[in-house]
Structure formats: C-alpha cells, structure tokens
PDB file of N, CA and C in Angstrom:
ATOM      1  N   UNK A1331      61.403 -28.708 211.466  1.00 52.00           N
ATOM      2  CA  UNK A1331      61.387 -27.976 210.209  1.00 52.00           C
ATOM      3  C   UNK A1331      62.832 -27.805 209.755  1.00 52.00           C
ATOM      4  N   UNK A1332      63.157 -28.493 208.651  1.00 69.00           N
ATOM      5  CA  UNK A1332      64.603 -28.718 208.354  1.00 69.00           C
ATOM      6  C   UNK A1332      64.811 -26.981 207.338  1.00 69.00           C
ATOM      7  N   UNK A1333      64.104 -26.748 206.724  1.00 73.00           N
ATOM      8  CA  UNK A1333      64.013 -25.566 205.525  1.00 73.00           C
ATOM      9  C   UNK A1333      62.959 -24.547 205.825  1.00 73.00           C
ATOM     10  N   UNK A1334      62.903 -23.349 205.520  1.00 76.00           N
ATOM     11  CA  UNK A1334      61.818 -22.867 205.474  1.00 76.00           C
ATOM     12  C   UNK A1334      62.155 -21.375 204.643  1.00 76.00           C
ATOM     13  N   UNK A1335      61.437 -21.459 203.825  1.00 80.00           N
ATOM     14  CA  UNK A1335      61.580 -20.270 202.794  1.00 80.00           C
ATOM     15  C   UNK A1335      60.474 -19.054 202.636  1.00 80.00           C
ATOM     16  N   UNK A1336      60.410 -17.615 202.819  1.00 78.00           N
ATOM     17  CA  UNK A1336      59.735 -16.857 203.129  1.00 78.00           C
ATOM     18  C   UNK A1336      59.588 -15.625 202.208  1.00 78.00           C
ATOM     19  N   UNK A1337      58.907 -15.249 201.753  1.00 79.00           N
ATOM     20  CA  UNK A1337      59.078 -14.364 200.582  1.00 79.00           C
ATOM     21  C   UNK A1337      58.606 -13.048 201.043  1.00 79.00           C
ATOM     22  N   UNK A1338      57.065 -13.255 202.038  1.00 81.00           N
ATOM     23  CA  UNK A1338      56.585 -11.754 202.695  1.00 81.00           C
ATOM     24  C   UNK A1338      56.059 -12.718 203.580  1.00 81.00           C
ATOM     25  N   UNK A1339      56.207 -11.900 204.896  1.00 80.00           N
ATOM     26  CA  UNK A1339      55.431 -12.102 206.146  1.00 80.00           C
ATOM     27  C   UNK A1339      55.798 -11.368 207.500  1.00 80.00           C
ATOM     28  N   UNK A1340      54.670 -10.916 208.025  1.00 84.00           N
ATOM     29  CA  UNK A1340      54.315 -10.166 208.946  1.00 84.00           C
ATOM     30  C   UNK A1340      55.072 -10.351 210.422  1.00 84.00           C
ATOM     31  N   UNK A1341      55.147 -11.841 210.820  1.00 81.00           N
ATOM     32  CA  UNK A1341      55.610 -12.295 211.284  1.00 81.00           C
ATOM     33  C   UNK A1341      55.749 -13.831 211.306  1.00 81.00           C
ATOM     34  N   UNK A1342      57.125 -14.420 211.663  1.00 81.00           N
ATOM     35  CA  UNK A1342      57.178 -15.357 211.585  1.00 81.00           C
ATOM     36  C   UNK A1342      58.324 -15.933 212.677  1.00 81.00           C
ATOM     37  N   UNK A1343      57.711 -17.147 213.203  1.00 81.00           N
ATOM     38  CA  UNK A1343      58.447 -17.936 215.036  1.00 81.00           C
ATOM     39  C   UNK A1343      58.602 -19.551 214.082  1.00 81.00           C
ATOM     40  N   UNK A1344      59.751 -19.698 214.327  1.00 78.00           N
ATOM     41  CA  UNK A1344      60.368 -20.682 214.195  1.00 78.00           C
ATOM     42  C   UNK A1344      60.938 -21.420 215.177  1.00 78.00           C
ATOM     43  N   UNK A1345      60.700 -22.362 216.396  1.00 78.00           N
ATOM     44  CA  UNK A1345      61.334 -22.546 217.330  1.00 78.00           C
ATOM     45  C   UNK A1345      62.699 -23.389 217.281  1.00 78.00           C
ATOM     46  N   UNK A1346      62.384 -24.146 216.263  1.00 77.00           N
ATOM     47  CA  UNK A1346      63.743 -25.209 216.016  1.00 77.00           C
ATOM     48  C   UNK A1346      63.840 -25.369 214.832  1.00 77.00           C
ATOM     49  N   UNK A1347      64.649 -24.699 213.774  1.00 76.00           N
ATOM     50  CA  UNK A1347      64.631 -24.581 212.224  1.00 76.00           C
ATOM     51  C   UNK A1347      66.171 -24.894 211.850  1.00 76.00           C
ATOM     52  N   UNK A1348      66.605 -26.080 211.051  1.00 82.00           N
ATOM     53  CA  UNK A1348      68.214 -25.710 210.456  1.00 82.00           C
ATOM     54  C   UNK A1348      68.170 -24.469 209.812  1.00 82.00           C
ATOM     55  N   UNK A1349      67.250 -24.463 208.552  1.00 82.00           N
ATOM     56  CA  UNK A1349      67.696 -23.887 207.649  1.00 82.00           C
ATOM     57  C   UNK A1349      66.801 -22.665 207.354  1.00 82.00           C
ATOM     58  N   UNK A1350      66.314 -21.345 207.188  1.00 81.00           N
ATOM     59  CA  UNK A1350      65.432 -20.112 207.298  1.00 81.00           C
ATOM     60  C   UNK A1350      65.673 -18.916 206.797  1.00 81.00           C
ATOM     61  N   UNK A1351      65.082 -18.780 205.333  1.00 84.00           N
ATOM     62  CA  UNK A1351      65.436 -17.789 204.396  1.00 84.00           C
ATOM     63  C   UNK A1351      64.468 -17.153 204.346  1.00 84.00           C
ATOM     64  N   UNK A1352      63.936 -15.611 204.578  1.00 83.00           N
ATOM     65  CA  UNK A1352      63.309 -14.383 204.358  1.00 83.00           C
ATOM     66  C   UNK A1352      63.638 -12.922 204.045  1.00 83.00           C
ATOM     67  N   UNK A1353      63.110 -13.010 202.851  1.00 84.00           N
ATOM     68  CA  UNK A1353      62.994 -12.211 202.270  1.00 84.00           C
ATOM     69  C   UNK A1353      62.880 -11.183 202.726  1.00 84.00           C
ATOM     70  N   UNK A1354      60.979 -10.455 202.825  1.00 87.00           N
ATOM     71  CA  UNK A1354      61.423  -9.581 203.709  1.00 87.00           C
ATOM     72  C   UNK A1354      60.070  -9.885 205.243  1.00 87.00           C
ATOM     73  N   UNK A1355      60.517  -9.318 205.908  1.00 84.00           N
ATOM     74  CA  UNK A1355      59.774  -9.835 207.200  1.00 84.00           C
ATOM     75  C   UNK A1355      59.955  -8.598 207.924  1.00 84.00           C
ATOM     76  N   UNK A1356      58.977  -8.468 209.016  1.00 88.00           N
ATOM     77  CA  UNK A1356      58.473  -7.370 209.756  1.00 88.00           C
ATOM     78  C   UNK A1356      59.016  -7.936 211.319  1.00 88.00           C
ATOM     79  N   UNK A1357      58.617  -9.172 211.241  1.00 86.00           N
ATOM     80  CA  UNK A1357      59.346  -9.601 212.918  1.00 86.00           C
ATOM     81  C   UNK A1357      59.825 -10.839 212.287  1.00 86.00           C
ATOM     82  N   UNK A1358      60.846 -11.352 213.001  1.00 83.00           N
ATOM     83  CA  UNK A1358      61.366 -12.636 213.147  1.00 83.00           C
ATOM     84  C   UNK A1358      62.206 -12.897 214.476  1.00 83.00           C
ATOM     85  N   UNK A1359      61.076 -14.170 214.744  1.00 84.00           N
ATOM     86  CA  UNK A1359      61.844 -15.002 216.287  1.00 84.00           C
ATOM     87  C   UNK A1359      61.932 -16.336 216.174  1.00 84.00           C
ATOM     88  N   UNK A1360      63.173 -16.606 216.134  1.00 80.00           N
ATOM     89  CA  UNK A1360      63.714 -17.881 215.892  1.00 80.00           C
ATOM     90  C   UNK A1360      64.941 -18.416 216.938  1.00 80.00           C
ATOM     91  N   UNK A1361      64.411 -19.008 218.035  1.00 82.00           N
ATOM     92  CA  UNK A1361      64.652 -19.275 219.337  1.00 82.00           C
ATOM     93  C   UNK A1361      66.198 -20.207 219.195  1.00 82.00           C
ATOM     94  N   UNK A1362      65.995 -21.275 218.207  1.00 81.00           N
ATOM     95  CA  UNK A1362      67.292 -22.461 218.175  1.00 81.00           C
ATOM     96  C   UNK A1362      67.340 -22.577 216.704  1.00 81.00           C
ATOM     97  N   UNK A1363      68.521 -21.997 215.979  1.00 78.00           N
ATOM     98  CA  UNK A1363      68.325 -22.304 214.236  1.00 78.00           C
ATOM     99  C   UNK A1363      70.114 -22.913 214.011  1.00 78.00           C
ATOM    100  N   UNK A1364      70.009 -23.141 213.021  1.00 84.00           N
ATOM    101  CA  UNK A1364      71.310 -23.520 213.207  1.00 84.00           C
ATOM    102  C   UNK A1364      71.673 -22.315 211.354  1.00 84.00           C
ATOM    103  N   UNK A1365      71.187 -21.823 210.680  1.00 83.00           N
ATOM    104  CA  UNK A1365      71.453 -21.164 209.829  1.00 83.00           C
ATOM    105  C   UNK A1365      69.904 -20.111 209.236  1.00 83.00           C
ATOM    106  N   UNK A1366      70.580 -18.756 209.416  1.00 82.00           N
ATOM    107  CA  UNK A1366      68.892 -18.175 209.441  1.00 82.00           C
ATOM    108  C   UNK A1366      69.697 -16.864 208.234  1.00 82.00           C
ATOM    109  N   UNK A1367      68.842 -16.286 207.341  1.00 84.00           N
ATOM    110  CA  UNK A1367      69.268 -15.528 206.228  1.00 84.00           C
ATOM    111  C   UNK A1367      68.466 -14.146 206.268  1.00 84.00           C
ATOM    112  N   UNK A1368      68.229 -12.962 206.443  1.00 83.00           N
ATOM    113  CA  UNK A1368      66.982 -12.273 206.483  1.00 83.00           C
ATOM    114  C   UNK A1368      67.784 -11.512 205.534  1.00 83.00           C
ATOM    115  N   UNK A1369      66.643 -10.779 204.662  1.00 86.00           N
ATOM    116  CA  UNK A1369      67.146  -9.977 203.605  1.00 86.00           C
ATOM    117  C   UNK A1369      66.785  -8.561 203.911  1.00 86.00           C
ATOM    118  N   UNK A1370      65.648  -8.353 204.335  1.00 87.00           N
ATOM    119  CA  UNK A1370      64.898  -6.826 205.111  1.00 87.00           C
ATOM    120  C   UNK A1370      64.047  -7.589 206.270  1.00 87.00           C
ATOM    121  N   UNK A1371      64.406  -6.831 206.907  1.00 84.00           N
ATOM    122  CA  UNK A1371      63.389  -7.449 208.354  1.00 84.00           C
ATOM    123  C   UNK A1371      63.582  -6.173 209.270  1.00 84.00           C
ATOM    124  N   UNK A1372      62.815  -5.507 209.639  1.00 89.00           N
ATOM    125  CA  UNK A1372      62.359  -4.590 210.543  1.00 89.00           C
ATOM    126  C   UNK A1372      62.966  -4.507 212.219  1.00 89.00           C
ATOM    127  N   UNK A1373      63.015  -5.913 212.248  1.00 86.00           N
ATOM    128  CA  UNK A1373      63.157  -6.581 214.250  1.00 86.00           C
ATOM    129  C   UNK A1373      63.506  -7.907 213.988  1.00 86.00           C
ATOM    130  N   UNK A1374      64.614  -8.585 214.301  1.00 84.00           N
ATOM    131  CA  UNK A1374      64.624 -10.440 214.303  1.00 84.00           C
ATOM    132  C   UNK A1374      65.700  -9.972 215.805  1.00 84.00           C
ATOM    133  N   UNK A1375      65.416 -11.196 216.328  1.00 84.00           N
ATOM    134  CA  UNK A1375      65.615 -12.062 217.623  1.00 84.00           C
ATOM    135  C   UNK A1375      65.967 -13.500 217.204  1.00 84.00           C
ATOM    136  N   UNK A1376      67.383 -13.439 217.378  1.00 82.00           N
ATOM    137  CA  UNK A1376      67.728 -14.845 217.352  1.00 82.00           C
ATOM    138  C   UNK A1376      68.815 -15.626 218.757  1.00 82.00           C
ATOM    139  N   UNK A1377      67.875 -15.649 219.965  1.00 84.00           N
ATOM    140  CA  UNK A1377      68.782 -16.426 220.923  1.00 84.00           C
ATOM    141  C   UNK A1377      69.818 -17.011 220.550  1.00 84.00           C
ATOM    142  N   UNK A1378      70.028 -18.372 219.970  1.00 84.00           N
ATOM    143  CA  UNK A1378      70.464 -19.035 219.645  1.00 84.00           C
ATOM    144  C   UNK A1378      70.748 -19.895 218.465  1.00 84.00           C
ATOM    145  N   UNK A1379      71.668 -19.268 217.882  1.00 82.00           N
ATOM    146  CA  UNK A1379      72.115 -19.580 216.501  1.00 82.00           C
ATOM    147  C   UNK A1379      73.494 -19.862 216.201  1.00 82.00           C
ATOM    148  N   UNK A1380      73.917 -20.216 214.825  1.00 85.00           N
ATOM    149  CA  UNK A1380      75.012 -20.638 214.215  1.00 85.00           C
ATOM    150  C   UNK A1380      75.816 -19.283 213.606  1.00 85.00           C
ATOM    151  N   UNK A1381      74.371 -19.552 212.546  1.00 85.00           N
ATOM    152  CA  UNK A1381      74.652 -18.196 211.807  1.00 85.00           C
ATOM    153  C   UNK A1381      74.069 -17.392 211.209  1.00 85.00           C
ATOM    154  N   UNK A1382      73.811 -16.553 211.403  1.00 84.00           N
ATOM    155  CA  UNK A1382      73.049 -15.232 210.696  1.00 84.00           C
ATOM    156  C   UNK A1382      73.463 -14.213 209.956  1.00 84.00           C
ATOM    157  N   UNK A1383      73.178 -14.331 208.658  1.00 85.00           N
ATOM    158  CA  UNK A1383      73.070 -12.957 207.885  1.00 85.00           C
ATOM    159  C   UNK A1383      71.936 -12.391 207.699  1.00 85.00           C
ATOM    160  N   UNK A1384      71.927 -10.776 208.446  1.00 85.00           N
ATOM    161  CA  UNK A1384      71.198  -9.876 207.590  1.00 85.00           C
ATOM    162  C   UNK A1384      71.769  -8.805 206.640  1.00 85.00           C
ATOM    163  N   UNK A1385      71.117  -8.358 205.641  1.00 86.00           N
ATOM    164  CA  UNK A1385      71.275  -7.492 205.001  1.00 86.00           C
ATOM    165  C   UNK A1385      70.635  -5.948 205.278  1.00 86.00           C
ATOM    166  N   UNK A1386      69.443  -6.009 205.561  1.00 86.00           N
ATOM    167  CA  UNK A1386      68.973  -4.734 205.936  1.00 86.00           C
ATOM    168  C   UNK A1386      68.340  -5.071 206.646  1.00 86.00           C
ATOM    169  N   UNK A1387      68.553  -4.811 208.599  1.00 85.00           N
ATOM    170  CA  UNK A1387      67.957  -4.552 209.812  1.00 85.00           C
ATOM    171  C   UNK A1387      67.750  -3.895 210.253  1.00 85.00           C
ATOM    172  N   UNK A1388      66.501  -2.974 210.933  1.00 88.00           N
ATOM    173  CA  UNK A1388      66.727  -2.052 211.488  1.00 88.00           C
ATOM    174  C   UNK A1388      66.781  -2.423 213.262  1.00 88.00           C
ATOM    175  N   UNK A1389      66.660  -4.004 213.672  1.00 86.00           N
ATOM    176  CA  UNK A1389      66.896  -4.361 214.888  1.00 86.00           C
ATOM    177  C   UNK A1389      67.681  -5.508 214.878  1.00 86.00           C
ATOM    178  N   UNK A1390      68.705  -5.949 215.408  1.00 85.00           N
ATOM    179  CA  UNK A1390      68.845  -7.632 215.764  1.00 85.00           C
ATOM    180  C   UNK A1390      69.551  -7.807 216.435  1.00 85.00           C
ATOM    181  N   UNK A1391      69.059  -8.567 217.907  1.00 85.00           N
ATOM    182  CA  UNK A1391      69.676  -9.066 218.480  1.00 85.00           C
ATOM    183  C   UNK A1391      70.231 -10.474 218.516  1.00 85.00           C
ATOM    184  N   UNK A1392      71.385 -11.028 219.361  1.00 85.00           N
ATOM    185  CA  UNK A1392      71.713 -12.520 219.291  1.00 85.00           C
ATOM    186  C   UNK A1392      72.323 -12.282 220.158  1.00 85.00           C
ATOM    187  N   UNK A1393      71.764 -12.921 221.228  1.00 84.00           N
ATOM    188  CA  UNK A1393      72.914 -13.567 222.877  1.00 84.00           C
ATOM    189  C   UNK A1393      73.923 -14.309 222.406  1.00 84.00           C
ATOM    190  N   UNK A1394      73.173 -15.533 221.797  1.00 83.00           N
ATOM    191  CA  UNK A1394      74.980 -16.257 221.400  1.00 83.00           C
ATOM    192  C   UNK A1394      74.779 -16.504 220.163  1.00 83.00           C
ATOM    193  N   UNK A1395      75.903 -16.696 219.471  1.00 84.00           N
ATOM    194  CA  UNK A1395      75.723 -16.584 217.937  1.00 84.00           C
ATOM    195  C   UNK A1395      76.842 -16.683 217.876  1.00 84.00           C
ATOM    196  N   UNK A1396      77.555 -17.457 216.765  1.00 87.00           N
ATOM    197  CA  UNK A1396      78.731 -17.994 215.753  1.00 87.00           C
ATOM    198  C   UNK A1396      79.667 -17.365 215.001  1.00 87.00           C
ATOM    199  N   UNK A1397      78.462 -16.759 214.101  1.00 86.00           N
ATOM    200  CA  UNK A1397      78.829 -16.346 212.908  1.00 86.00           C
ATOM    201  C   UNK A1397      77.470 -14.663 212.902  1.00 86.00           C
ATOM    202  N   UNK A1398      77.936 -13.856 212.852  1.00 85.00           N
ATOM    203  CA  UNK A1398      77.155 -12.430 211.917  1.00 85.00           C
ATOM    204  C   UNK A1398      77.414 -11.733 211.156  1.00 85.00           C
ATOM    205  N   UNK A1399      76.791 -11.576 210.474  1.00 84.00           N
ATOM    206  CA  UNK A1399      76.848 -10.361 209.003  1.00 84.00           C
ATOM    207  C   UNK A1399      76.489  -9.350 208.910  1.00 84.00           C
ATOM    208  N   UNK A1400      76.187  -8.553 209.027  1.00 86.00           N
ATOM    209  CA  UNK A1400      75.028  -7.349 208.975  1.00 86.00           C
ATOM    210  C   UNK A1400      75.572  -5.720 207.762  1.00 86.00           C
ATOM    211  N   UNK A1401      75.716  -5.975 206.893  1.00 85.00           N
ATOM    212  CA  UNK A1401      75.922  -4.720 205.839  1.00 85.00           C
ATOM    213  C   UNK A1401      75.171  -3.801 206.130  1.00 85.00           C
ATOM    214  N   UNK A1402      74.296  -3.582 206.394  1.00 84.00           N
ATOM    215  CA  UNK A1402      73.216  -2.578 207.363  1.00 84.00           C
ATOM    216  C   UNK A1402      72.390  -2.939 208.101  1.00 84.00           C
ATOM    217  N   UNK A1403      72.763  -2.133 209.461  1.00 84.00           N
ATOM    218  CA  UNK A1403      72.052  -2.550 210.207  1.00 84.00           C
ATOM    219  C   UNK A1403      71.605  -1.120 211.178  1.00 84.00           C
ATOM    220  N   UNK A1404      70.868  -0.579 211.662  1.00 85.00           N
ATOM    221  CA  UNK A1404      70.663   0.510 212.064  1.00 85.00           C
ATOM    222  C   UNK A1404      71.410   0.315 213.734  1.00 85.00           C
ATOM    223  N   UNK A1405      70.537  -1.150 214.301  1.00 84.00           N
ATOM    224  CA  UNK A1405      71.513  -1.217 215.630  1.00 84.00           C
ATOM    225  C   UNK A1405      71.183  -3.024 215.773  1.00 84.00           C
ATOM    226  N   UNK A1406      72.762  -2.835 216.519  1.00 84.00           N
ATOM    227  CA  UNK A1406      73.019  -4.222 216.606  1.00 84.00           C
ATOM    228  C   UNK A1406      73.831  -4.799 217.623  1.00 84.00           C
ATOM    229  N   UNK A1407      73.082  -6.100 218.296  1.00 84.00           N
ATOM    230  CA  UNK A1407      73.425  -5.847 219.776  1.00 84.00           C
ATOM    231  C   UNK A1407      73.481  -7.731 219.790  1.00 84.00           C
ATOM    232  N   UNK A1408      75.295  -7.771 219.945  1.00 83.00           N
ATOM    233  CA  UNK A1408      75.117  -9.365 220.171  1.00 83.00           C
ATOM    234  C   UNK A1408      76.608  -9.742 221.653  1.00 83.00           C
ATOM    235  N   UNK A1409      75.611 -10.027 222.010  1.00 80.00           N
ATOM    236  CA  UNK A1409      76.638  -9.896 224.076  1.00 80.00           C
ATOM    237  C   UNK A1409      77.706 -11.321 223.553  1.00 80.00           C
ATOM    238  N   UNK A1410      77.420 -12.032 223.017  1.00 77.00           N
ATOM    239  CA  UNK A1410      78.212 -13.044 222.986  1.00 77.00           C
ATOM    240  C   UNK A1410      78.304 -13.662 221.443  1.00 77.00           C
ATOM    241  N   UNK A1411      79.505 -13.036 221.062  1.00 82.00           N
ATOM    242  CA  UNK A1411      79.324 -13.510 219.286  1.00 82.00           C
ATOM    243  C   UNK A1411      81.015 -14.654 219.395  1.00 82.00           C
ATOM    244  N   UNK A1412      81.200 -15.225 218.268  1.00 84.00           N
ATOM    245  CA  UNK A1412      82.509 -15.960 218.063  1.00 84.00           C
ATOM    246  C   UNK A1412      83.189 -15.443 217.012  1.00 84.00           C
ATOM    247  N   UNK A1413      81.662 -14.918 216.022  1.00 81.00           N
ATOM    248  CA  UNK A1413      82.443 -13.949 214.854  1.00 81.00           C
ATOM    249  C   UNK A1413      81.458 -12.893 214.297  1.00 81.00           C
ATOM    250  N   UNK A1414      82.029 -11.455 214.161  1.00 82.00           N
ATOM    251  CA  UNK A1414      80.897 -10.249 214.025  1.00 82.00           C
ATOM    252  C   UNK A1414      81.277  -9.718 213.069  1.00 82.00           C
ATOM    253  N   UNK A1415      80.719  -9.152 211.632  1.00 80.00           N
ATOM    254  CA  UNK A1415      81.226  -8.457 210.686  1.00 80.00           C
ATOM    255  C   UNK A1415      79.617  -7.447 210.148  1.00 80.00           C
ATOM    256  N   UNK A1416      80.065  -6.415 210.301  1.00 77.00           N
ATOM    257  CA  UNK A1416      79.485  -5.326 210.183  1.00 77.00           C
ATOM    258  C   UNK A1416      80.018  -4.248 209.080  1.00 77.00           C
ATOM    259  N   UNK A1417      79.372  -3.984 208.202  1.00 72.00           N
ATOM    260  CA  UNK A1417      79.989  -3.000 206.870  1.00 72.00           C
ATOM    261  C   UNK A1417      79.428  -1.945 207.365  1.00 72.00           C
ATOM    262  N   UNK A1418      78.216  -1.730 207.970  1.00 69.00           N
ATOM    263  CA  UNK A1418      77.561  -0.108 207.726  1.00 69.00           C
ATOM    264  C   UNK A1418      76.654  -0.287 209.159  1.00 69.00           C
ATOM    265  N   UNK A1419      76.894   0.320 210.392  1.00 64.00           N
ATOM    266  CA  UNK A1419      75.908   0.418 211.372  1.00 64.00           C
ATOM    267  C   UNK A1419      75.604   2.096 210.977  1.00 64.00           C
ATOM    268  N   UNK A1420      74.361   2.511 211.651  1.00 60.00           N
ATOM    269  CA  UNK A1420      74.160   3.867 211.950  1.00 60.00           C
ATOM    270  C   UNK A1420      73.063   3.764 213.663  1.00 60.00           C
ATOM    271  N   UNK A1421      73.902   3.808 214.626  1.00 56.00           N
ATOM    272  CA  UNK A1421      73.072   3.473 216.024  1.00 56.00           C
ATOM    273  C   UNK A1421      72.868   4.856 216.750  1.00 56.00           C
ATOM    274  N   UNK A1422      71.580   5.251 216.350  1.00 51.00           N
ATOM    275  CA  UNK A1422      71.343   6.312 217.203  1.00 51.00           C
ATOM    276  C   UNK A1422      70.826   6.299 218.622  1.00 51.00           C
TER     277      UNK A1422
END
C-alpha cells in the first residue's frame, strides 16, 4: 500500500504503508511506514517509522523514529528518536 488516505475511522493497521494520512482516528497501528500524518487520533503506535506528524494526540508512541512533530500531545514517549519537536505536551 503505497498511499492511504483516511477521513474517519475507528481503527486502522497498516503493516507496510509509504505514505498514511488521517484525519481523525481512534487507534492507529502502523508497524513499518516510511511517512504517516495523523491529525486527531486518540492512541497511534508507530514501531517503525521515518516520519510522523501528529497534531492532536492524546497517546503516541515510536521506538525508532526519524523525524516527530507533535504540537499537542497529552503524552509522548519515543526511546529512540533522530529528531523530536514538541510545541505543547501536558503529561500527567
């Protein structure tokens, strides 16, 4: 799956995706992506990625990861990043 574009969904597993834009989403697990976008998402899990922006998370993790964004994020937990940019956490 080279693209995949998401407007509402409950959940959604992507195991090997380049490219993965959602809107808003309730879970997202996307195991190997090489570029993943979430706009509201509740919980995403991304093992292994390039790069990820979220905008409004209230979970996300990434073991290894490239590149992150997160302008809000309630909590955010990445053990092995190359690059982390965070505007607004609130981690209770």
């Amino acid at each position: 799956m080279a693209y995949t574009q998401v407007l509402a969904v409950d959940f959604i597993q992507d195991p090997v995706v380049e490219h993965i834009q959602v809107l808003m989403v309730d879970f997202i697990r996307v195991p190997v992506v090489v570029y993943t976008q979430v706009l509201v998402a509740d919980f995403i899990r991304v093992p292994v990625v390039v790069y990820t922006q979220a905008l409004v998370a209230d979970f996300i993790q990434d073991p290894a990861v490239a590149y992150t964004q997160d302008p809000v994020a309630v909590y955010i937990q990445d053990p092995a990043a190359d690059f982390i940019q965070v505007l607004m956490i609130i981690h209770t």
